[in-house]
């Protein structure tokens, strides 16, 4: 959340707590950047899944089910300890819907206890005043909600209309930073929705980003002229977000392939609910190794491994992590099987249809 914005209904005490948390988080982020520039040996950002189940069923999504159980708290703590021991800087909890996890507050506390920056991606449907206070108390530092449209439709219920009341609650009570992500591109009925969502986000004191969706076969497809205008406007509105430094997204908007070094499997890790390490949510199945068996040598190898999907990638958070290393260490290795004996390797999931980071 923008530190200087005053929102009606926010108490002076909340404003002070928000300001203090903002300054503390910003100081920790600067330290994180310094550490990342000095050494390439640790993960910068990890997405971890405590819960694959989701209360919604967006038709484009293949990152959820409606039956799986939450990962036990003790197991989550073990995984977080392993990541902290690797020197990880930021943990973002994702899903499924992580607010459905019964011990989420304790998961956040453990991330903070181990000195890592704590973020959360949620659809926001379970937020209320009491839940926001618990997230405040747990030490949450970033929260992101993706909103797909202004009014709910058959594709997605994550709409401004259904969520606006919860956004107001966040603007009044949250002391952590809030980012609202909207979407443009293939399958989005009305591109003007993204602009309305972004303006509402800024009005409430949040940062705003926009994700770009491609067609179903993963081809880069340029946005139309009006969509590009909207994209540039939303990026300008989101000027307080780190994403403004992301030139890749401008290339994606223009349908251009981009030349970068994806450091997934090393500087970025995706840990699924089974505790396996994957390149990212869009390339699940490789390397597919249990976190406890994922050695520094494996991370080092992935750091130098060319990712065949990089030129057409739309995963903006991994691209932002990549910026810190793009200027050094060209990649020259090819992916190779790294599964330890007796551990079955999951099937590789490649997804052409990407909706931002949710
Ligand atoms: S996009 Fe998010 S809210 Fe929608 S089904 Fe997938 S995990 Fe659930
Ligand atoms: S899809 Fe993007 S983030 Fe994922 S492995 Fe490929 S290049 Fe990296």
Tab-separated table of C-alpha atoms in Angstrom, residues 115 139 169 193 280 298:
chain	number	residue	atom	x	y	z
A	115	UNK	CA	13.882	-13.447	8.764
A	139	UNK	CA	3.535	-9.885	10.185
A	169	UNK	CA	-11.840	-3.022	4.374
A	193	UNK	CA	-12.245	-3.153	-17.163
A	280	UNK	CA	7.497	-22.146	-11.963
A	298	UNK	CA	21.290	-28.481	-8.323
